[in-house]
Amino acid sequence: MRNEWPRVIVHVDMDAFFAAVEQLRNPGLRGKPVIVGADPKGGKGRGVVSTASYEARKFGVHSAMPISQAYRRCPQGVFVPPSGKIYQEYAQQIFAVLEQFSPQIQIISIDEAFLDVTASLHLFPSIEELGRQIKSRVYRETGLRASVGIAPSKSVAKIASDFQKPDGLTIVPPEQVQDFLDALPATRLWGVGKKTFVTLAKLGIRTVRQLREYPLDYLESQLGKMGPHLHRMARGIDERDVHDRDDVKSISHERTFSQDQTDPEQVLSTLLWLSEKVAARLRKHNFRGKTIQLKLRFADFSTFTRSKTLPHHTNLTEDIFSVSKHLYEQFGRKTKAIRLIGVGVSQLAGEAGMQTSIWDVQNQRKLQLEKVLDELQERFGKSALTHARALEAQNRPKQKKPQPKKPQ
Ligand code: TTP
Ligand code: MG
């Protein structure tokens, strides 16, 4: 039976990770609707939900929802501020357990990893048993529940781990991949963002099966580059290896202002701070990026993104800031109050001449990657201050000219 599996890829994703850690550490929270995120301030809080326990999800609370909305939906919820360092420590324990199952591991996010277990499969009586053991060992060693998906490719394994959450184990053997995918909403395929979602809806494509009925050139004409990608994903064709650096698609940071912001100078200094955060992360990972994206959310929650692709790759704060500033100014420096602003860099490539791959970088988890990032963030705090001052200084001479009160 194993011979039918060209590769055996496992995707592990922790259940309600931040909330689960809170419930583990504070037994009084177990069984309760726990909402980790910004301070709800009696319903007036700004910022968003990081995650919600499954008890809280019954009330319709989910990640990235404004905390004020979460408060309205679930006023009886236990609201907890995130403790990043603690989650990172648990993440390290989890990844250490996973590494025992295969050295070929790719950490995707704080609570998620792929394993290629093709070579270690012979150590287990069956694929199902392997999946069970991963789950039970993670639970035994951390007290946390994981959902596991096992399939012949990364994209299918990822969908599978989500399929029976929480505490799920879903195995999709090669001969069942197509049936498994066909029944899913097309939006579940890897890479479907909001834009693709809208296009698919316009085309009347709901399921993967419907998507498969469309020829490649038609999908390409309607969806651009995403067309061929979805054409492959819909057929379960995904050759990407575990630890393929292409999976690190973008690095971004965003910030919700404590008060809706109308002052362009404040917006610019925040942009500089965000550019610095993004650039430092790129440098840390030995990446450079080509496309710079600005995201703006206005007080009325309308959200816009603008991006520009440079002729070269960069990881310089200066480049990222100047492009994001340009995009912001192009936006018309509208008088509309800004609620949230974000800067992202995509189309990443390894630094020329650098041997470091994302695999090496991820292995530096042993050197406590996340902690290093945290320390860097602390430093950005300081350097951002310096920069903010620098920015003020830079703007000061301009004050000789009459400063427009309202941006044009
Ligand atoms: P997810 O794995 O997406 O979510 P989850 O683990 O809370 O729940 P589940 O996987 O069972 O659906 O994200 C992992 C953690 O990352 C999550 O616990 C909190 C954090 N996170 C945010 O802070 N903001 C977000 O928008 C998302 C999606 C996650
Ligand atoms: Mg998770």
Coordinates of C-alpha atoms and ligand atoms in Angstrom, one line a residue:
M1 CA 0.0 0.0 0.0
R2 CA 2.8 2.3 0.9
N3 CA 4.2 1.9 -2.6
E4 CA 1.2 3.8 -3.9
W5 CA 2.4 6.8 -2.0
P6 CA 5.1 8.6 -4.0
R7 CA 5.7 10.8 -0.9
V8 CA 4.1 11.0 2.5
I9 CA 3.6 14.6 3.6
V10 CA 2.3 15.5 7.0
H11 CA 0.9 18.9 8.0
V12 CA 0.5 19.6 11.7
D13 CA -1.5 22.6 12.9
M14 CA -2.2 23.2 16.6
D15 CA -5.8 23.8 17.7
A16 CA -6.7 27.3 18.7
F17 CA -3.1 27.6 19.6
F18 CA -2.8 30.8 21.7
A19 CA -6.1 30.1 23.4
A20 CA -5.2 26.5 24.1
V21 CA -1.9 27.6 25.7
E22 CA -3.9 30.0 27.9
Q23 CA -6.3 27.2 28.9
L24 CA -3.4 24.9 29.6
R25 CA -1.6 27.4 31.9
N26 CA -4.8 28.5 33.7
P27 CA -7.1 25.5 34.3
G28 CA -9.8 28.0 35.3
L29 CA -10.1 28.9 31.6
R30 CA -10.7 25.4 30.4
G31 CA -14.1 24.8 28.8
K32 CA -14.6 28.6 28.7
P33 CA -14.9 30.9 25.7
V34 CA -11.4 32.4 25.7
I35 CA -10.6 35.2 23.4
V36 CA -6.9 36.1 23.0
G37 CA -6.2 39.5 21.5
A38 CA -6.4 43.3 22.1
D39 CA -8.1 44.7 25.2
P40 CA -11.9 44.9 24.4
K41 CA -12.2 47.9 26.7
G42 CA -15.9 47.2 27.4
G43 CA -16.6 47.0 23.7
K44 CA -14.7 50.2 22.7
G45 CA -11.4 48.5 22.2
R46 CA -9.5 48.7 19.0
G47 CA -7.3 46.1 17.6
V48 CA -8.2 42.5 16.7
V49 CA -8.7 39.0 17.9
S50 CA -5.6 36.8 17.7
T51 CA -7.5 33.7 18.2
A52 CA -10.5 32.3 20.0
S53 CA -11.0 28.9 21.8
Y54 CA -13.4 26.6 20.2
E55 CA -15.9 27.4 22.9
A56 CA -15.7 31.1 21.8
R57 CA -15.9 30.2 18.1
K58 CA -19.5 28.9 18.7
F59 CA -20.4 32.6 19.2
G60 CA -18.9 33.5 15.8
V61 CA -15.7 34.9 17.2
H62 CA -12.6 34.3 15.0
S63 CA -9.1 35.4 14.3
A64 CA -8.6 38.9 12.9
M65 CA -12.1 40.0 13.9
P66 CA -12.2 43.5 15.5
I67 CA -12.1 42.9 19.2
S68 CA -15.1 45.2 19.7
Q69 CA -17.2 42.9 17.5
A70 CA -15.9 39.9 19.4
Y71 CA -17.1 41.6 22.6
R72 CA -20.5 42.2 21.2
R73 CA -20.8 38.6 20.0
C74 CA -19.5 37.1 23.2
P75 CA -19.5 39.5 26.1
Q76 CA -19.2 36.6 28.6
G77 CA -15.9 35.6 26.9
V78 CA -12.7 35.6 28.9
F79 CA -10.5 38.2 27.1
V80 CA -6.8 37.5 27.5
P81 CA -3.9 39.6 26.1
P82 CA -1.4 37.6 24.1
S83 CA 1.9 36.4 25.7
G84 CA 4.1 36.0 22.6
K85 CA 7.1 34.7 24.4
I86 CA 5.2 31.9 26.1
Y87 CA 3.6 30.8 22.8
Q88 CA 7.1 30.8 21.2
E89 CA 8.4 28.5 24.0
Y90 CA 5.5 26.1 23.4
A91 CA 6.1 26.3 19.7
Q92 CA 9.7 25.3 20.2
Q93 CA 8.6 22.3 22.2
I94 CA 6.1 21.3 19.6
F95 CA 8.6 21.5 16.8
A96 CA 11.2 19.6 18.8
V97 CA 8.6 16.7 19.1
L98 CA 7.9 16.9 15.4
E99 CA 11.5 16.7 14.5
Q100 CA 11.6 13.3 16.2
F101 CA 9.4 12.0 13.4
S102 CA 11.5 13.4 10.5
P103 CA 14.4 15.7 10.0
Q104 CA 12.7 17.0 6.9
I105 CA 10.6 19.6 8.6
Q106 CA 9.4 23.0 7.4
I107 CA 8.0 25.4 9.9
I108 CA 5.3 27.5 8.3
S109 CA 4.1 29.6 11.2
I110 CA 4.1 29.6 15.0
D111 CA 1.8 26.6 15.2
E112 CA 2.2 24.9 11.9
A113 CA 4.7 22.7 10.1
F114 CA 5.1 20.2 7.3
L115 CA 7.0 17.0 7.6
D116 CA 8.1 14.7 4.8
V117 CA 8.0 11.3 6.5
T118 CA 8.5 9.2 3.3
A119 CA 11.9 8.0 4.5
S120 CA 10.8 7.3 8.1
L121 CA 7.5 5.6 7.3
H122 CA 9.0 2.1 7.6
L123 CA 9.4 2.7 11.3
F124 CA 5.6 2.7 11.8
P125 CA 3.0 0.0 11.3
S126 CA 0.8 2.2 9.1
I127 CA 0.4 5.8 8.1
E128 CA -2.6 6.1 10.4
E129 CA -0.5 4.9 13.3
L130 CA 2.1 7.5 12.4
G131 CA -0.5 10.2 12.5
R132 CA -1.8 9.0 15.8
Q133 CA 1.6 8.9 17.3
I134 CA 2.4 12.5 16.2
K135 CA -0.7 13.7 17.8
S136 CA -0.3 11.8 21.0
R137 CA 3.4 12.6 21.5
V138 CA 2.7 16.3 21.0
Y139 CA -0.1 16.1 23.5
R140 CA 2.0 14.1 26.0
E141 CA 4.9 16.4 25.8
T142 CA 3.1 19.8 25.7
G143 CA -0.4 19.2 26.8
L144 CA -1.7 20.7 23.6
R145 CA -3.9 19.2 20.8
A146 CA -2.8 19.2 17.2
S147 CA -4.7 18.4 14.0
V148 CA -2.9 16.4 11.5
G149 CA -3.3 16.0 7.7
I150 CA -1.4 13.4 5.7
A151 CA -1.4 13.3 1.9
P152 CA 0.9 12.8 -1.0
S153 CA 1.5 16.6 -1.4
K154 CA 1.8 19.7 0.8
S155 CA -1.3 21.5 -0.5
V156 CA -3.5 18.5 0.1
A157 CA -1.9 17.7 3.5
K158 CA -2.6 21.3 4.5
I159 CA -6.3 21.1 3.6
A160 CA -6.5 17.7 5.3
S161 CA -5.2 19.0 8.7
D162 CA -8.0 21.6 8.7
F163 CA -10.6 19.1 7.6
Q164 CA -11.6 17.7 10.9
K165 CA -10.4 20.3 13.4
P166 CA -10.1 20.3 16.3
D167 CA -8.1 17.2 17.3
G168 CA -8.4 15.9 13.8
L169 CA -6.5 13.3 11.8
T170 CA -7.3 13.1 8.1
I171 CA -5.5 10.9 5.7
V172 CA -5.9 11.3 2.0
P173 CA -4.3 8.4 0.1
P174 CA -3.2 9.2 -3.5
E175 CA -6.2 7.4 -5.1
Q176 CA -8.6 9.5 -3.0
V177 CA -7.1 12.9 -3.6
Q178 CA -9.3 13.9 -6.5
D179 CA -12.5 12.9 -4.8
F180 CA -11.4 14.7 -1.6
L181 CA -10.6 17.9 -3.4
D182 CA -13.7 17.8 -5.8
A183 CA -16.1 18.0 -2.9
L184 CA -14.4 21.1 -1.4
P185 CA -15.3 24.7 -2.0
A186 CA -12.7 26.0 -4.5
T187 CA -11.8 28.7 -1.9
R188 CA -10.2 26.0 0.2
L189 CA -7.4 25.6 -2.3
W190 CA -4.0 27.0 -1.4
G191 CA -3.5 30.5 -2.6
V192 CA -7.1 31.6 -2.9
G193 CA -7.2 35.1 -1.4
K194 CA -9.9 37.7 -1.4
K195 CA -9.4 38.7 -5.0
T196 CA -9.4 35.2 -6.4
F197 CA -12.4 34.5 -4.2
V198 CA -14.3 37.4 -5.9
T199 CA -13.3 36.3 -9.4
L200 CA -14.3 32.7 -8.7
A201 CA -17.7 33.8 -7.4
K202 CA -18.2 35.9 -10.5
L203 CA -17.5 32.9 -12.7
G204 CA -20.0 30.9 -10.7
I205 CA -17.2 28.5 -9.6
R206 CA -18.1 27.1 -6.1
T207 CA -16.5 23.7 -5.9
V208 CA -13.1 22.3 -6.9
R209 CA -15.0 20.0 -9.3
Q210 CA -16.5 23.0 -11.1
L211 CA -13.1 24.6 -11.2
R212 CA -11.7 21.5 -12.9
E213 CA -14.2 21.8 -15.7
Y214 CA -12.6 24.9 -16.9
P215 CA -9.7 24.7 -19.4
L216 CA -6.3 26.1 -18.4
D217 CA -6.3 29.0 -20.9
Y218 CA -9.7 30.1 -19.7
L219 CA -8.6 30.1 -16.1
E220 CA -5.5 32.0 -17.0
S221 CA -7.5 34.6 -19.0
Q222 CA -9.8 35.2 -15.9
L223 CA -7.3 34.7 -13.1
G224 CA -3.9 35.6 -14.5
K225 CA -1.1 33.8 -12.8
M226 CA -3.4 32.3 -10.3
G227 CA -5.2 30.4 -13.2
P228 CA -2.5 27.8 -13.8
H229 CA -1.8 27.5 -10.1
L230 CA -5.4 26.7 -9.3
H231 CA -5.6 24.4 -12.3
R232 CA -2.8 22.4 -10.7
M233 CA -4.1 22.7 -7.1
A234 CA -7.6 21.5 -8.2
R235 CA -5.9 18.3 -9.5
G236 CA -3.8 17.8 -6.4
I237 CA -0.6 18.5 -8.5
D238 CA 1.9 20.0 -6.1
E239 CA 5.5 19.0 -6.4
R240 CA 6.8 21.4 -3.9
D241 CA 9.2 19.9 -1.4
V242 CA 9.0 20.3 2.3
H243 CA 11.4 23.2 3.0
D244 CA 10.8 24.8 -0.4
R245 CA 11.7 28.5 0.1
D246 CA 9.0 29.6 -2.4
D247 CA 6.5 29.0 0.3
V248 CA 7.7 32.0 2.2
K249 CA 5.6 34.3 0.1
S250 CA 5.8 37.6 1.9
I251 CA 6.8 39.3 5.1
S252 CA 4.5 42.1 6.4
H253 CA 3.7 44.1 9.4
E254 CA 0.7 46.2 10.2
R255 CA -0.5 48.5 12.9
T256 CA -3.9 49.6 14.2
F257 CA -3.7 53.2 15.4
S258 CA -5.0 53.8 18.9
Q259 CA -7.0 56.6 17.4
D260 CA -8.0 57.0 13.8
Q261 CA -5.2 59.0 12.2
T262 CA -5.5 62.0 10.0
D263 CA -2.1 63.5 10.5
P264 CA 0.1 62.5 7.5
E265 CA 3.3 63.0 9.5
Q266 CA 2.1 60.4 12.0
V267 CA 1.2 58.1 9.2
L268 CA 4.6 58.6 7.7
S269 CA 6.5 57.9 10.9
T270 CA 4.4 54.7 11.4
L271 CA 5.2 53.8 7.8
L272 CA 8.9 54.2 8.5
W273 CA 8.6 52.0 11.7
L274 CA 6.7 49.3 9.7
S275 CA 9.3 49.5 6.9
E276 CA 12.0 49.0 9.4
K277 CA 10.3 46.0 10.9
V278 CA 9.8 44.3 7.6
A279 CA 13.3 45.1 6.3
A280 CA 14.9 43.8 9.5
R281 CA 13.0 40.5 9.2
L282 CA 14.0 40.2 5.5
R283 CA 17.6 40.7 6.5
K284 CA 17.4 38.3 9.4
H285 CA 16.1 35.6 7.0
N286 CA 18.6 36.6 4.3
F287 CA 15.9 37.5 2.0
R288 CA 15.3 40.4 -0.4
G289 CA 11.9 41.2 -1.9
K290 CA 10.8 42.9 -5.1
T291 CA 7.2 43.9 -4.6
I292 CA 6.3 46.3 -1.9
Q293 CA 2.7 46.6 -0.7
L294 CA 0.9 49.2 1.3
K295 CA -2.3 48.4 3.0
L296 CA -4.7 51.1 4.4
R297 CA -7.8 50.6 6.3
F298 CA -10.0 53.6 6.9
A299 CA -12.2 54.5 9.8
D300 CA -15.1 53.0 8.0
F301 CA -13.2 49.7 7.6
S302 CA -12.9 50.1 3.9
T303 CA -9.5 48.5 3.1
F304 CA -7.2 49.1 0.1
T305 CA -3.9 47.8 -1.0
R306 CA -1.5 49.3 -3.5
S307 CA 1.8 47.7 -4.6
K308 CA 4.8 48.5 -6.7
T309 CA 7.4 46.1 -8.0
L310 CA 11.0 47.3 -8.1
P311 CA 13.4 46.5 -10.8
H312 CA 15.7 44.9 -8.2
H313 CA 15.3 43.0 -4.9
T314 CA 15.9 44.8 -1.7
N315 CA 15.9 44.5 2.1
L316 CA 16.8 48.1 2.8
T317 CA 14.5 50.0 5.1
E318 CA 15.1 53.0 3.0
D319 CA 13.8 51.4 -0.2
I320 CA 10.8 49.9 1.4
F321 CA 10.0 53.1 3.1
S322 CA 10.4 55.3 0.0
V323 CA 8.1 53.0 -2.0
S324 CA 5.5 52.7 0.7
K325 CA 5.6 56.5 1.2
H326 CA 5.2 56.9 -2.5
L327 CA 2.2 54.6 -2.6
Y328 CA 0.7 56.4 0.4
E329 CA 1.1 59.7 -1.4
Q330 CA -0.2 58.3 -4.6
F331 CA -3.2 57.3 -2.6
G332 CA -3.9 61.0 -2.5
R333 CA -3.1 61.5 1.2
K334 CA -6.8 61.5 1.5
T335 CA -8.3 63.4 4.4
K336 CA -10.1 60.2 5.4
A337 CA -9.0 59.0 8.8
I338 CA -6.8 55.9 8.8
R339 CA -7.5 53.1 11.2
L340 CA -4.8 50.6 10.2
I341 CA -1.7 50.7 8.0
G342 CA 0.5 47.8 6.8
V343 CA 3.6 47.3 4.8
G344 CA 4.5 44.1 3.1
V345 CA 7.2 42.8 0.8
S346 CA 6.7 39.8 -1.5
Q347 CA 8.4 38.1 -4.5
L348 CA 11.2 37.1 -2.1
A349 CA 14.5 35.7 -3.1
G350 CA 17.6 34.5 -1.2
E351 CA 20.4 37.1 -1.0
A352 CA 22.7 36.7 -3.9
G353 CA 25.7 34.6 -3.0
M354 CA 24.1 33.5 0.3
Q355 CA 24.1 29.8 0.9
T356 CA 21.4 30.1 3.5
S357 CA 18.1 28.6 2.6
I358 CA 14.9 28.9 4.5
W359 CA 15.7 25.4 5.7
D360 CA 18.8 26.7 7.4
V361 CA 17.0 29.6 8.7
Q362 CA 14.3 27.5 10.2
N363 CA 16.9 25.3 11.7
Q364 CA 18.1 28.3 13.5
R365 CA 15.0 27.8 15.6
K366 CA 17.5 25.8 17.6
L367 CA 19.2 29.1 18.0
Q368 CA 15.8 30.3 19.1
L369 CA 14.7 32.1 16.0
E370 CA 11.6 33.5 17.4
K371 CA 13.3 34.9 20.4
V372 CA 15.8 36.6 18.2
L373 CA 13.0 38.1 16.2
D374 CA 11.5 39.3 19.4
E375 CA 14.7 40.9 20.5
L376 CA 14.9 42.6 17.1
Q377 CA 11.4 43.9 17.6
E378 CA 12.4 45.4 20.9
R379 CA 15.2 47.1 19.2
F380 CA 13.0 48.4 16.4
G381 CA 11.0 50.0 19.1
K382 CA 14.0 52.0 20.0
S383 CA 15.3 52.6 16.5
A384 CA 11.8 53.5 15.4
L385 CA 11.9 56.3 17.9
T386 CA 15.2 57.4 16.6
H387 CA 13.8 57.3 13.1
A388 CA 10.7 59.2 14.1
R389 CA 12.9 61.9 15.4
A390 CA 15.0 61.8 12.3
L391 CA 11.8 62.1 10.3
E392 CA 10.6 65.1 12.3
A393 CA 14.0 66.7 11.8
Q394 CA 13.8 65.9 8.1
N395 CA 10.4 67.6 7.9
R396 CA 11.3 70.5 10.0
P397 CA 12.9 72.7 7.3
K398 CA 9.8 72.2 5.3
Q399 CA 7.9 74.0 8.0
K400 CA 9.4 77.2 6.6
K401 CA 6.9 76.8 3.9
P402 CA 3.3 77.0 4.9
Q403 CA 2.4 73.5 6.0
P404 CA -0.9 72.4 4.5
K405 CA -3.2 71.6 7.3
K406 CA -5.1 69.1 5.1
P407 CA -3.2 66.7 2.9
Q408 CA -4.1 66.9 -0.7
Ligands
TTP1 P1 -4.1 29.4 13.3 O1 -3.5 28.1 13.2 O2 -4.6 30.0 12.1 O3 -5.3 29.4 14.3 P2 -5.5 28.6 15.7 O4 -4.4 27.7 16.0 O5 -5.8 29.6 16.8 O6 -6.8 27.8 15.4 P3 -7.0 26.6 14.5 O7 -5.7 26.3 13.8 O8 -7.5 25.5 15.4 O9 -8.1 27.0 13.5 O10 -3.1 30.5 13.9 C1 -2.1 30.1 15.0 C2 -2.0 31.2 16.0 O11 -1.6 32.4 15.3 C3 -3.3 31.6 16.6 O12 -3.5 30.8 17.8 C4 -3.1 33.0 17.0 C5 -2.2 33.5 15.9 N1 -2.9 34.3 14.9 C6 -3.1 35.7 15.1 O13 -2.5 36.2 16.0 N2 -3.8 36.4 14.2 C7 -4.5 35.8 13.1 O14 -5.1 36.5 12.3 C8 -4.3 34.4 12.9 C9 -5.0 33.7 11.8 C10 -3.6 33.7 13.9
MG2 MG -3.7 26.4 14.5

